[in-house]
Every structure is written in C-alpha cells, then in structure tokens.
Amino acid sequence: MKKHLLALLLPAAFVAHSASVVQLYQAEDGSALNLYSRLGFNLTDKNDQYGDTNGEFDGRIGLNGSQTINAHASVIGQAQYQVGAAEYANQVNDKPSLTARYVWAGIDGHEYGRVTGGRVASGLIMFTDIGDVFASSDVSMARQAAKVDKTATQVFRQDGTVQYQNSFGNLDASAAYILGNSTSELDYGYNAALRYTFDMGEFGRLAPVVAIQKSKGDHRESNDTDYTFWGVGTRYYLGDWMVGALYSEDKLDGYYAQTSTDEVTELTAVYNVNDKWALRAGYRYLDNKGGDELQLKDTTLEVQFKLTARSSIYTSYVDRNGQRGDYNGQEVSFGGAHADESYYHLGLRYEL
C-alpha cells in the first residue's frame, strides 16, 4: 500500500513517466538514466474569432534519473521541456522554442522522504489533479498565482522551490519553501498539502486532500502583491469509476485596485469502460470578485480511445456559459479561450 500511495504522491514529474520511458543507462547498483517524450497534434476551434478550426502541436521531452549513494539514499533529478508551451516565459520575454516545465535535482531518502530543489512538481498537484482529468481543459484553481510570481504556472511549477515529500502509512505529505529568483520578483512563498487515503475494501477508496499556499512579492522590484491560496477536495475510487469534487479560493492583494478573489468549484467523473475506452465528464464554476470579474460555467465531455498502451485519440466538447473578464479595458480570457464561447477538441497523443 505504501508504494502505491507514494506513486500517487510523486506526480507527473517523475513517477508517472516511469512506465513509458526509454532506459538509456542502468547500473548494477540501481543507478539509471531515462528518456521520455510526448507528442501530440490537436484540432480545435478554441478562441478563433471566426469559428475556424486550427491545428496545434504539443511536444514534450525530458530526462530523469538517479544515482545510488547507498542502501538508504539516491541523488535524483529531472529536466523536462515543452515545445511552444504556454508557460511563464511567455510573460517575461518572446516565446522560446523550448520552455522549462520541470528542472530540479534532489536527494531521495526512501523511507525518510525526498527533498528536491528547482522548478519542481509541486505537491499541491495532489489537489489540482482532482480537476485536471481532461486532455483539452485548462486548470482554473490558483489562476492568479502568476500575478505575484512571474515564473509560476498556477501552483504546479514555480522557480526556486525547495520541497519535501513523503508518505506515512496512508498519509501523503508535501511542504515547500519558494525562494524565487531574479525573474520571480518574489520575496518569499510557501505551500503544503496533505492527502489521506481511506481504504474501504469492496466499498472503494476515498482520498481527501487539503492544500495551501502563501506568496509575497518583493517590494524592491515594485511588486507589492500578496497571494493566498487554499483548497479542499477529494477523489473516490470504486471499480472502474473515479469521481472528484473540490473547492478552492485564491486571493490577490495589491495587484488590482481592491482584493481580487477567485472562488472555484469543480466536479469530475471518469469511467474506464475497458482497456480501450474511457469516458470523462466535469463541471466547473469560477467566480471572481474585486478583480477582472471573470466567470466560468464550463461543462466538459470527453472520450478517449487507446490506440496502443501509450498512445490515444481524445475528443471533447466544452460548453461555456461564463462571462468574459476585463482588466484595464482588455478582455481577460481563460486558457486562451473566451469565457462565453464553447469549443471542441480532437487530438492524437503519442507517448514514448
């Protein structure tokens, strides 16, 4: 059970790729170096003012590995980059050809936990993953984090982070301190997340999560913004079903003329019909007060068909009935799409 929970705790940055990697090196002491990638092509009418269909390429490539110190510890690291990613670098300079998603190094102390530093996979992913189940949908909780830290992609990835993660029986825990860097314009930040899995035998598993983050801008860089995020949610697993529910708030002080608060509620459901087919559905409600006044009312339906164990076709429809945001006379969209315009998505995804 503990190994299973730890795999859930350590998200896409490392463990999730272990089943779909090319092993470049394997030593007798367990040291290893792996290559992994993901390539995709999508057809969508998302955010096209004429309703036309556009083609979008999505590509990721990365290395991860470990070097054994002794029976109790290993040096670990990862570098993952994305082609044309909508990451923080778009806010800082011209869009680069490769954008860093995860770049970190650390020590894995096995039963004593692991410490990583850099642009890590935040332990708060235990919470955000409750809503992040679709190939075509964007994550809404912690939307305002980048207003205080330019390097932040919500609370998933933030430069200059030192993080500790471990599992204690059925309890998964994560805590981090965010130092930032010269680009972040951040004074400090910290976050934490806890998840406890109740194993109820034939009645399934219930995994509630709590998550928090606090960040403060560096006033010396003319960044007097304070940011606070918290959320509670759960997943429930029963047979081929997984359902989730969450509520979160993130609050921004100092960026807008008054305090800007997002309140987010999400419901998700996934049904694995068989080894080939999966069905997903979800509803999201986001309401901003005091800031850009963005409102989302999204219903998402998605179907996945697996061509191979690692490659799939996804198709989905997002019904949007929200309200466009506004900041200084400029429209605030969400995920590159208008808040009140529905869209479809058809994509092919290949994983190495």
Short mmCIF file of C-alpha atoms in Angstrom, two decimals:
data_model
loop_
_atom_site.label_atom_id
_atom_site.label_comp_id
_atom_site.label_asym_id
_atom_site.label_seq_id
_atom_site.Cartn_x
_atom_site.Cartn_y
_atom_site.Cartn_z
CA MET A 1 0.00 0.00 0.00
CA LYS A 2 2.79 2.45 0.89
CA LYS A 3 4.47 2.08 -2.51
CA HIS A 4 1.13 2.65 -4.20
CA LEU A 5 0.47 5.83 -2.22
CA LEU A 6 3.95 7.16 -2.85
CA ALA A 7 3.45 6.73 -6.57
CA LEU A 8 0.30 8.80 -6.28
CA LEU A 9 2.14 11.45 -4.30
CA LEU A 10 5.01 11.94 -6.71
CA PRO A 11 3.17 13.25 -9.75
CA ALA A 12 3.88 13.56 -13.45
CA ALA A 13 7.35 14.99 -12.98
CA PHE A 14 8.97 11.64 -12.19
CA VAL A 15 6.93 8.56 -11.31
CA ALA A 16 4.20 8.90 -13.93
CA HIS A 17 6.78 8.60 -16.70
CA SER A 18 8.47 5.50 -15.29
CA ALA A 19 6.16 3.16 -17.21
CA SER A 20 6.72 4.91 -20.56
CA VAL A 21 10.42 5.71 -20.81
CA VAL A 22 13.42 4.60 -22.79
CA GLN A 23 16.13 3.49 -20.39
CA LEU A 24 19.42 4.94 -21.56
CA TYR A 25 21.51 3.56 -18.71
CA GLN A 26 21.11 1.03 -15.89
CA ALA A 27 23.86 0.18 -13.40
CA GLU A 28 24.11 -2.82 -11.08
CA ASP A 29 23.65 -0.57 -8.03
CA GLY A 30 20.30 0.68 -9.35
CA SER A 31 21.51 3.97 -10.85
CA ALA A 32 19.59 4.81 -14.03
CA LEU A 33 19.04 7.44 -16.70
CA ASN A 34 15.77 7.59 -18.68
CA LEU A 35 14.47 9.45 -21.71
CA TYR A 36 10.77 10.17 -22.20
CA SER A 37 8.66 12.29 -24.52
CA ARG A 38 5.10 13.14 -25.51
CA LEU A 39 3.99 14.33 -28.92
CA GLY A 40 0.53 15.45 -29.91
CA PHE A 41 -1.48 17.20 -32.59
CA ASN A 42 -4.86 18.82 -31.90
CA LEU A 43 -7.69 20.19 -34.00
CA THR A 44 -9.84 22.80 -32.24
CA ASP A 45 -11.90 25.94 -32.78
CA LYS A 46 -10.87 27.23 -29.36
CA ASN A 47 -10.60 31.03 -29.25
CA ASP A 48 -10.89 31.54 -33.02
CA GLN A 49 -12.89 34.73 -33.67
CA TYR A 50 -14.22 33.32 -36.95
CA GLY A 51 -15.07 29.88 -35.57
CA ASP A 52 -12.44 28.25 -37.78
CA THR A 53 -10.62 25.06 -36.89
CA ASN A 54 -6.93 25.42 -36.10
CA GLY A 55 -4.15 22.85 -35.81
CA GLU A 56 -1.95 22.89 -32.71
CA PHE A 57 1.22 20.91 -31.99
CA ASP A 58 2.13 19.82 -28.47
CA GLY A 59 5.50 18.29 -27.68
CA ARG A 60 7.46 17.46 -24.53
CA ILE A 61 10.83 15.84 -23.99
CA GLY A 62 12.77 15.12 -20.84
CA LEU A 63 15.39 13.19 -18.92
CA ASN A 64 15.17 11.78 -15.42
CA GLY A 65 17.46 9.59 -13.43
CA SER A 66 19.01 8.55 -10.17
CA GLN A 67 22.45 7.71 -8.79
CA THR A 68 22.66 5.38 -5.82
CA ILE A 69 24.54 6.72 -2.81
CA ASN A 70 23.89 3.73 -0.55
CA ALA A 71 21.01 1.49 0.50
CA HIS A 72 19.23 4.44 2.11
CA ALA A 73 19.64 7.34 -0.35
CA SER A 74 19.98 8.31 -4.00
CA VAL A 75 20.67 11.50 -5.93
CA ILE A 76 17.76 12.19 -8.29
CA GLY A 77 16.97 14.77 -10.96
CA GLN A 78 14.82 15.69 -13.90
CA ALA A 79 14.79 18.13 -16.82
CA GLN A 80 11.62 18.38 -18.92
CA TYR A 81 10.96 20.90 -21.67
CA GLN A 82 7.91 21.67 -23.78
CA VAL A 83 7.74 22.98 -27.33
CA GLY A 84 5.59 26.10 -27.64
CA ALA A 85 4.38 25.82 -24.06
CA ALA A 86 2.02 28.37 -22.52
CA GLU A 87 4.35 28.64 -19.53
CA TYR A 88 5.63 31.56 -17.52
CA ALA A 89 8.28 32.53 -20.09
CA ASN A 90 5.51 33.98 -22.27
CA GLN A 91 5.05 36.68 -19.63
CA VAL A 92 8.74 37.51 -19.45
CA ASN A 93 10.09 37.59 -22.99
CA ASP A 94 9.41 36.41 -26.52
CA LYS A 95 8.06 32.90 -26.74
CA PRO A 96 11.05 30.50 -26.78
CA SER A 97 11.17 27.31 -28.83
CA LEU A 98 11.67 25.29 -25.64
CA THR A 99 10.24 26.17 -22.25
CA ALA A 100 11.28 24.54 -18.99
CA ARG A 101 8.44 22.67 -17.27
CA TYR A 102 10.43 20.81 -14.64
CA VAL A 103 14.13 21.27 -13.90
CA TRP A 104 15.24 20.03 -10.48
CA ALA A 105 17.71 17.94 -8.51
CA GLY A 106 17.41 16.35 -5.10
CA ILE A 107 18.01 13.54 -2.65
CA ASP A 108 15.68 10.56 -2.31
CA GLY A 109 15.94 9.25 1.24
CA HIS A 110 13.48 6.43 0.54
CA GLU A 111 11.51 5.88 3.77
CA TYR A 112 12.75 9.23 5.06
CA GLY A 113 11.24 11.10 2.11
CA ARG A 114 12.76 13.17 -0.64
CA VAL A 115 13.99 16.72 -0.92
CA THR A 116 14.05 18.42 -4.33
CA GLY A 117 15.09 21.90 -5.41
CA GLY A 118 14.44 23.91 -8.56
CA ARG A 119 11.36 24.06 -10.76
CA VAL A 120 9.79 21.07 -9.04
CA ALA A 121 6.47 19.28 -9.44
CA SER A 122 4.55 20.82 -6.58
CA GLY A 123 2.98 18.51 -4.03
CA LEU A 124 -0.14 20.65 -4.48
CA ILE A 125 -0.72 18.60 -7.64
CA MET A 126 -2.33 16.09 -5.26
CA PHE A 127 -5.13 18.66 -5.02
CA THR A 128 -5.19 20.17 -8.53
CA ASP A 129 -5.28 16.72 -10.16
CA ILE A 130 -8.81 16.26 -8.81
CA GLY A 131 -9.99 18.65 -11.51
CA ASP A 132 -7.21 18.10 -14.06
CA VAL A 133 -8.51 14.96 -15.79
CA PHE A 134 -9.15 16.24 -19.34
CA ALA A 135 -6.83 16.41 -22.34
CA SER A 136 -8.48 19.59 -23.58
CA SER A 137 -9.38 21.54 -20.45
CA ASP A 138 -7.28 24.05 -18.51
CA VAL A 139 -6.86 24.11 -14.73
CA SER A 140 -8.70 27.00 -13.10
CA MET A 141 -7.76 26.84 -9.42
CA ALA A 142 -4.80 29.04 -8.37
CA ARG A 143 -5.30 31.04 -11.58
CA GLN A 144 -3.88 34.25 -10.10
CA ALA A 145 -0.57 32.86 -8.75
CA ALA A 146 1.46 34.28 -11.66
CA LYS A 147 0.41 37.82 -10.72
CA VAL A 148 2.79 37.67 -7.74
CA ASP A 149 5.42 35.29 -9.23
CA LYS A 150 6.11 35.58 -12.96
CA THR A 151 7.66 32.10 -13.04
CA ALA A 152 4.57 30.42 -11.58
CA THR A 153 2.30 28.19 -13.62
CA GLN A 154 -0.52 28.23 -11.08
CA VAL A 155 0.95 26.34 -8.12
CA PHE A 156 2.21 23.37 -10.16
CA ARG A 157 5.60 24.80 -11.13
CA GLN A 158 7.47 27.70 -9.57
CA ASP A 159 11.16 28.51 -9.90
CA GLY A 160 13.42 28.49 -6.87
CA THR A 161 11.42 25.95 -4.84
CA VAL A 162 12.80 23.65 -2.14
CA GLN A 163 10.34 20.84 -1.39
CA TYR A 164 9.98 17.84 0.93
CA GLN A 165 7.63 14.93 0.17
CA ASN A 166 6.92 11.66 1.95
CA SER A 167 4.26 9.06 2.76
CA PHE A 168 3.47 7.96 6.29
CA GLY A 169 1.23 4.93 6.01
CA ASN A 170 -1.92 6.18 4.27
CA LEU A 171 -0.94 9.84 4.70
CA ASP A 172 0.85 11.65 1.85
CA ALA A 173 2.51 14.95 2.75
CA SER A 174 4.29 17.76 0.95
CA ALA A 175 5.78 21.06 2.14
CA ALA A 176 7.80 23.63 0.23
CA TYR A 177 9.53 26.99 0.60
CA ILE A 178 9.72 29.18 -2.51
CA LEU A 179 12.77 31.41 -2.68
CA GLY A 180 12.18 32.53 -6.27
CA ASN A 181 14.92 34.00 -8.47
CA SER A 182 15.77 37.22 -10.32
CA THR A 183 12.81 36.71 -12.67
CA SER A 184 10.27 35.85 -9.99
CA GLU A 185 10.21 39.27 -8.28
CA LEU A 186 9.25 37.25 -5.22
CA ASP A 187 10.10 37.95 -1.59
CA TYR A 188 9.08 34.51 -0.36
CA GLY A 189 6.43 31.82 -0.62
CA TYR A 190 5.48 28.54 0.98
CA ASN A 191 2.93 25.80 0.43
CA ALA A 192 1.80 22.48 1.88
CA ALA A 193 -0.58 19.66 1.03
CA LEU A 194 -1.92 16.60 2.84
CA ARG A 195 -3.84 13.64 1.49
CA TYR A 196 -5.18 10.67 3.45
CA THR A 197 -6.48 7.56 1.68
CA PHE A 198 -9.24 5.59 3.35
CA ASP A 199 -9.19 2.01 2.04
CA MET A 200 -12.76 0.72 2.44
CA GLY A 201 -12.29 -2.63 0.76
CA GLU A 202 -15.20 -3.53 -1.51
CA PHE A 203 -16.63 -0.04 -0.97
CA GLY A 204 -13.67 1.58 -2.70
CA ARG A 205 -11.14 4.23 -1.66
CA LEU A 206 -11.68 7.81 -0.55
CA ALA A 207 -8.75 10.24 -0.78
CA PRO A 208 -9.47 13.73 0.68
CA VAL A 209 -6.86 16.48 0.16
CA VAL A 210 -6.15 19.88 1.69
CA ALA A 211 -3.72 22.40 0.15
CA ILE A 212 -2.47 25.91 0.93
CA GLN A 213 -0.02 28.45 -0.48
CA LYS A 214 1.11 31.92 0.59
CA SER A 215 3.35 34.14 -1.57
CA LYS A 216 4.59 37.70 -1.16
CA GLY A 217 6.06 39.94 -3.84
CA ASP A 218 9.37 41.76 -3.48
CA HIS A 219 8.61 45.45 -2.92
CA ARG A 220 12.16 46.31 -4.09
CA GLU A 221 11.06 45.13 -7.54
CA SER A 222 7.88 47.25 -7.31
CA ASN A 223 5.94 44.07 -6.58
CA ASP A 224 3.75 44.72 -3.53
CA THR A 225 1.35 41.88 -4.31
CA ASP A 226 0.34 39.28 -1.71
CA TYR A 227 -1.16 35.96 -2.78
CA THR A 228 -3.07 33.37 -0.74
CA PHE A 229 -4.47 30.05 -2.00
CA TRP A 230 -6.30 27.24 -0.23
CA GLY A 231 -8.39 24.30 -1.32
CA VAL A 232 -10.17 21.17 -0.11
CA GLY A 233 -11.32 18.26 -2.20
CA THR A 234 -11.48 14.52 -2.60
CA ARG A 235 -11.39 11.66 -5.04
CA TYR A 236 -13.43 8.48 -4.68
CA TYR A 237 -12.44 5.26 -6.47
CA LEU A 238 -14.79 2.34 -6.96
CA GLY A 239 -14.09 -0.30 -9.58
CA ASP A 240 -13.77 1.38 -12.97
CA TRP A 241 -15.13 4.69 -11.65
CA MET A 242 -13.34 7.71 -10.25
CA VAL A 243 -15.24 10.80 -9.13
CA GLY A 244 -13.87 14.01 -7.67
CA ALA A 245 -15.02 17.25 -6.07
CA LEU A 246 -13.12 20.33 -4.93
CA TYR A 247 -13.50 23.88 -3.69
CA SER A 248 -10.73 26.48 -3.68
CA GLU A 249 -10.11 30.19 -3.22
CA ASP A 250 -7.16 32.29 -4.27
CA LYS A 251 -6.82 35.90 -3.19
CA LEU A 252 -4.68 38.68 -4.62
CA ASP A 253 -3.90 41.86 -2.67
CA GLY A 254 -2.06 44.78 -4.24
CA TYR A 255 -2.41 43.91 -7.94
CA TYR A 256 -5.89 45.25 -8.54
CA ALA A 257 -7.40 48.35 -7.00
CA GLN A 258 -9.01 46.10 -4.41
CA THR A 259 -8.70 42.50 -3.27
CA SER A 260 -9.29 40.05 -6.13
CA THR A 261 -10.73 36.67 -5.11
CA ASP A 262 -11.42 33.59 -7.22
CA GLU A 263 -13.88 31.06 -5.85
CA VAL A 264 -13.76 27.74 -7.73
CA THR A 265 -15.96 24.64 -7.52
CA GLU A 266 -15.30 21.59 -9.72
CA LEU A 267 -16.89 18.16 -10.14
CA THR A 268 -15.30 15.41 -12.24
CA ALA A 269 -16.08 11.82 -13.18
CA VAL A 270 -14.04 9.22 -15.09
CA TYR A 271 -15.32 5.82 -16.21
CA ASN A 272 -12.88 3.31 -17.72
CA VAL A 273 -15.20 1.29 -19.94
CA ASN A 274 -12.49 -1.24 -20.84
CA ASP A 275 -8.81 -1.34 -21.80
CA LYS A 276 -9.50 0.81 -24.89
CA TRP A 277 -12.25 3.29 -23.98
CA ALA A 278 -12.56 5.91 -21.23
CA LEU A 279 -15.33 8.47 -20.67
CA ARG A 280 -14.90 11.71 -18.71
CA ALA A 281 -17.26 14.47 -17.63
CA GLY A 282 -16.94 17.54 -15.47
CA TYR A 283 -18.45 20.83 -14.38
CA ARG A 284 -16.53 23.92 -13.30
CA TYR A 285 -17.74 27.14 -11.75
CA LEU A 286 -15.34 30.05 -11.20
CA ASP A 287 -16.40 33.46 -9.95
CA ASN A 288 -14.02 36.40 -9.50
CA LYS A 289 -14.86 39.27 -7.19
CA GLY A 290 -12.92 42.51 -6.96
CA GLY A 291 -10.56 41.79 -9.87
CA ASP A 292 -11.20 41.05 -13.55
CA GLU A 293 -14.74 39.74 -12.78
CA LEU A 294 -14.15 36.62 -14.89
CA GLN A 295 -16.84 33.98 -14.54
CA LEU A 296 -16.66 30.40 -15.84
CA LYS A 297 -19.50 27.93 -16.16
CA ASP A 298 -17.96 25.03 -18.08
CA THR A 299 -19.38 21.59 -18.78
CA THR A 300 -16.84 19.22 -20.37
CA LEU A 301 -17.49 15.85 -22.03
CA GLU A 302 -14.54 13.79 -23.28
CA VAL A 303 -13.93 10.39 -24.87
CA GLN A 304 -10.54 8.67 -25.06
CA PHE A 305 -9.67 5.72 -27.30
CA LYS A 306 -6.34 3.99 -26.76
CA LEU A 307 -4.59 3.04 -29.98
CA THR A 308 -1.76 1.46 -28.02
CA ALA A 309 -0.89 1.21 -24.33
CA ARG A 310 0.66 4.70 -24.50
CA SER A 311 -1.00 6.48 -27.42
CA SER A 312 -4.59 7.72 -27.66
CA ILE A 313 -7.14 9.72 -29.58
CA TYR A 314 -9.09 12.24 -27.47
CA THR A 315 -12.20 14.13 -28.45
CA SER A 316 -14.13 16.52 -26.26
CA TYR A 317 -16.64 19.33 -26.20
CA VAL A 318 -16.57 22.19 -23.70
CA ASP A 319 -19.88 24.02 -23.24
CA ARG A 320 -19.08 27.51 -21.92
CA ASN A 321 -21.67 29.86 -20.45
CA GLY A 322 -19.48 32.22 -18.46
CA GLN A 323 -18.65 35.90 -18.51
CA ARG A 324 -15.57 37.49 -20.05
CA GLY A 325 -13.24 39.24 -17.65
CA ASP A 326 -11.85 42.75 -18.07
CA TYR A 327 -8.65 44.38 -16.82
CA ASN A 328 -7.81 47.97 -17.83
CA GLY A 329 -10.16 47.71 -20.78
CA GLN A 330 -8.62 44.47 -22.07
CA GLU A 331 -10.52 41.19 -22.21
CA VAL A 332 -9.31 38.51 -19.81
CA SER A 333 -9.80 35.08 -21.35
CA PHE A 334 -9.16 31.71 -19.77
CA GLY A 335 -6.87 29.09 -21.23
CA GLY A 336 -6.72 31.05 -24.48
CA ALA A 337 -10.50 30.89 -24.97
CA HIS A 338 -13.36 33.31 -24.42
CA ALA A 339 -15.31 32.56 -21.25
CA ASP A 340 -18.64 32.54 -23.10
CA GLU A 341 -17.78 30.59 -26.27
CA SER A 342 -17.93 26.79 -26.45
CA TYR A 343 -15.32 24.78 -28.34
CA TYR A 344 -14.40 21.27 -29.41
CA HIS A 345 -11.11 19.41 -29.35
CA LEU A 346 -9.82 16.41 -31.32
CA GLY A 347 -6.31 15.24 -30.61
CA LEU A 348 -3.80 12.46 -31.15
CA ARG A 349 -1.26 11.92 -28.38
CA TYR A 350 1.83 9.72 -28.63
CA GLU A 351 3.97 8.89 -25.60
CA LEU A 352 7.41 7.35 -25.93
#
